[in-house]
Coordinates of C-alpha atoms in Angstrom, one line a residue:
R1 CA 14.9 0.3 10.0
A2 CA 13.8 -2.2 12.9
L3 CA 10.6 -1.1 14.7
A4 CA 9.8 -1.0 18.7
T5 CA 6.5 -0.5 20.2
L6 CA 5.3 2.8 21.9
E7 CA 3.2 2.9 25.0
G8 CA -0.3 3.6 23.4
G9 CA 0.5 1.4 20.0
A10 CA 2.8 3.9 18.2
R11 CA 5.5 1.8 16.5
T12 CA 9.1 3.8 16.3
P13 CA 12.4 3.2 14.2
L14 CA 15.0 2.4 17.2
W15 CA 17.0 4.7 16.0
A16 CA 14.8 7.4 16.7
L17 CA 13.9 6.0 20.6
R18 CA 14.7 8.6 23.3
P19 CA 15.0 8.7 27.4
G20 CA 11.9 8.4 28.9
Q21 CA 10.0 6.8 26.3
R22 CA 8.3 3.6 26.9
V23 CA 8.7 0.6 25.2
L24 CA 7.0 -2.9 24.2
A25 CA 9.8 -5.4 26.4
M26 CA 9.6 -8.4 28.7
D27 CA 9.6 -8.5 32.3
E28 CA 11.2 -11.4 34.8
Q29 CA 8.2 -13.9 34.7
G30 CA 7.6 -14.1 30.7
R31 CA 4.9 -11.4 30.5
A32 CA 4.7 -8.2 28.6
T33 CA 5.3 -5.2 29.5
Y34 CA 6.3 -1.7 29.4
S35 CA 10.0 -0.4 30.0
D36 CA 12.0 3.0 30.6
F37 CA 14.4 3.8 27.0
L38 CA 16.9 4.5 29.0
A39 CA 20.3 5.1 26.5
F40 CA 22.6 3.2 23.0
L41 CA 24.7 0.2 24.3
D42 CA 26.0 0.3 20.7
K43 CA 24.6 2.9 18.1
Q44 CA 26.5 3.5 14.5
A45 CA 24.5 4.8 11.8
S46 CA 26.4 4.1 9.0
A47 CA 28.7 1.4 9.5
P48 CA 28.8 -1.7 7.3
T49 CA 27.1 -4.8 9.6
T50 CA 26.1 -8.4 9.2
F51 CA 22.7 -8.9 10.7
H52 CA 21.4 -12.3 11.5
V53 CA 17.8 -12.4 9.6
I54 CA 15.5 -14.8 12.1
E55 CA 12.0 -15.8 10.5
T56 CA 9.4 -17.5 12.5
R57 CA 6.3 -18.9 10.9
E58 CA 2.6 -19.0 12.5
P59 CA 2.6 -15.7 13.4
A60 CA 4.7 -14.4 10.7
R61 CA 7.6 -12.5 11.8
R62 CA 11.3 -11.2 11.1
L63 CA 14.5 -9.7 12.9
A64 CA 17.9 -9.0 12.0
L65 CA 20.3 -8.8 14.4
T66 CA 23.8 -9.1 15.5
P67 CA 25.4 -12.6 15.7
A68 CA 26.6 -11.9 19.5
H69 CA 23.5 -10.5 20.3
L70 CA 21.0 -12.2 22.3
L71 CA 17.5 -14.0 21.8
F72 CA 15.6 -15.9 24.4
V73 CA 15.3 -19.3 22.5
A74 CA 13.7 -22.8 23.8
E75 CA 13.5 -26.5 22.1
N76 CA 9.9 -26.4 21.8
S77 CA 6.5 -24.6 22.2
T78 CA 5.5 -26.3 25.6
V79 CA 8.3 -24.3 27.5
P80 CA 7.1 -21.6 30.0
A81 CA 8.2 -18.0 28.2
A82 CA 10.0 -17.1 31.5
R83 CA 12.2 -20.3 30.9
F84 CA 13.3 -19.1 27.8
Q85 CA 16.9 -19.2 27.2
A86 CA 19.3 -16.2 26.2
T87 CA 20.9 -17.6 23.4
F88 CA 23.2 -15.8 20.6
A89 CA 21.6 -15.6 17.6
S90 CA 24.5 -16.8 15.8
H91 CA 23.2 -20.2 17.4
V92 CA 19.8 -19.9 16.7
R93 CA 18.5 -22.7 14.4
P94 CA 15.7 -23.9 12.4
G95 CA 13.0 -25.7 14.7
H96 CA 14.1 -23.5 17.6
Y97 CA 11.2 -21.6 19.1
V98 CA 11.8 -17.4 20.1
L99 CA 9.2 -15.7 21.8
V100 CA 7.1 -13.0 19.8
A101 CA 4.3 -10.6 20.3
A102 CA 1.2 -11.3 19.7
V103 CA -2.9 -10.2 19.8
G104 CA -2.6 -6.7 21.8
T105 CA 0.8 -7.2 23.5
S106 CA 0.6 -10.9 23.9
L107 CA 3.5 -12.9 24.3
R108 CA 3.4 -16.4 22.1
P109 CA 6.0 -18.7 21.2
A110 CA 6.8 -19.3 17.3
R111 CA 8.7 -21.7 15.2
V112 CA 11.5 -20.7 13.8
V113 CA 11.5 -21.2 10.2
D114 CA 14.6 -19.9 8.2
V115 CA 18.2 -18.2 9.5
S116 CA 20.0 -16.4 7.2
T117 CA 22.4 -13.3 6.6
Q118 CA 22.1 -10.3 5.4
T119 CA 24.9 -7.1 5.4
D120 CA 22.9 -3.9 6.0
F121 CA 24.3 -0.5 7.5
G122 CA 23.6 1.0 11.1
A123 CA 22.9 -0.6 14.3
Y124 CA 21.6 0.4 17.7
A125 CA 21.2 -1.6 20.9
P126 CA 19.0 0.3 22.9
L127 CA 19.5 -0.2 27.3
T128 CA 15.7 -0.2 28.5
R129 CA 14.6 -0.9 32.6
H130 CA 13.8 -4.9 32.6
G131 CA 16.7 -5.9 29.5
T132 CA 14.1 -7.1 27.1
L133 CA 12.7 -5.2 24.4
V134 CA 9.7 -6.4 21.4
V135 CA 11.7 -5.3 17.7
D136 CA 9.9 -6.3 15.1
D137 CA 7.8 -8.2 16.9
V138 CA 9.8 -10.6 18.4
V139 CA 11.6 -10.8 22.2
A140 CA 15.2 -9.4 22.1
S141 CA 17.5 -8.8 25.2
C142 CA 19.2 -5.7 25.1
F143 CA 22.4 -7.0 25.2
A144 CA 25.4 -9.0 23.5
L145 CA 28.9 -10.5 23.8
V146 CA 28.6 -12.5 26.6
Q147 CA 25.6 -15.5 26.8
E148 CA 24.3 -14.6 30.3
Q149 CA 20.9 -12.1 30.2
W150 CA 20.9 -12.3 34.0
L151 CA 25.1 -11.5 34.9
A152 CA 24.2 -8.5 31.7
Q153 CA 21.3 -7.1 33.9
L154 CA 23.0 -7.2 36.9
A155 CA 26.5 -5.3 35.0
F156 CA 24.1 -2.7 34.0
W157 CA 22.4 -1.9 37.2
P158 CA 24.6 1.1 38.0
L159 CA 24.2 2.4 34.9
R160 CA 20.6 2.0 35.0
L161 CA 20.5 3.9 38.0
Y162 CA 22.5 6.4 36.4
H163 CA 19.9 7.4 34.1
S164 CA 17.3 6.9 36.3
L165 CA 18.4 9.7 38.6
A166 CA 19.5 11.7 36.5
G167 CA 16.9 11.9 33.7
G168 CA 16.0 14.2 31.1
H169 CA 17.3 13.7 27.0
R170 CA 21.3 13.6 26.6
T171 CA 22.3 13.9 23.1
Q172 CA 24.7 10.3 22.7
T173 CA 27.3 10.6 20.7
E174 CA 28.0 7.3 18.0
G175 CA 29.6 3.9 18.9
V176 CA 29.8 1.8 22.0
H177 CA 29.1 3.5 25.1
W178 CA 31.7 4.1 27.9
Y179 CA 29.9 1.9 29.9
S180 CA 29.9 -1.3 27.8
G181 CA 33.6 -1.2 27.1
L182 CA 34.5 -0.9 30.5
L183 CA 32.3 -3.9 31.3
Y184 CA 34.4 -5.5 28.7
R185 CA 37.7 -4.9 30.2
L186 CA 36.7 -5.7 33.5
G187 CA 34.5 -9.2 32.0
R188 CA 38.1 -10.0 30.0
L189 CA 40.4 -9.4 33.4
L190 CA 37.6 -11.8 34.6
L191 CA 36.2 -14.3 32.9
A192 CA 36.7 -17.4 30.9
P193 CA 37.6 -16.4 27.4
E194 CA 35.2 -19.4 26.0
S195 CA 32.6 -16.9 28.0
F196 CA 32.7 -14.5 24.7
H197 CA 31.0 -14.7 21.5
P198 CA 34.1 -14.4 19.1
L199 CA 33.0 -12.3 16.5
G200 CA 31.5 -9.8 19.3
T201 CA 34.8 -9.1 20.5
A202 CA 36.1 -7.8 17.9
Q203 CA 34.8 -4.2 17.5
F204 CA 36.2 -3.8 21.5
E205 CA 39.9 -5.0 20.1
S206 CA 40.3 -2.9 17.1

């Protein structure tokens, strides 16, 4: 049921995104932008999934995402948007600030007032050219598992290039994208074990 905002203002469910569509996202300077949707890094239409639900006030927003997914967080509202830190959803607490879409396409901080968990069915992880996406009016990363946005964005550069050159609509099967699986296996060889979220590794190790 999570919604992305298309260029032009229409809303669409994440599962319905098609390559070539442009969706509301955030650039490297912390500004709202429209970014090309390229592919799903994970696509699970009916798998039971545990989500962390992040709720804010002023403005009120609600976002459900997996514990190992990255969200941009700051300790106070005066931090510039570009300096919000990519943080695992499971580490977000009431009192933190996240970035939300406000009037038009502007982004502003909103205070987290509640964090809970829920189980639902289906999960999607879209990849955009900027590595970010506004979902249900909250700015989220396209990445999970490793708490380094810049590293993930760099590591996925070949996949972004491939999709830019290939173009067109491609039918994508369910499950974790093969490139994500390849990066995980390489990461386990090159990075320290504590670099990975413990819950996020389960789908790769099982």
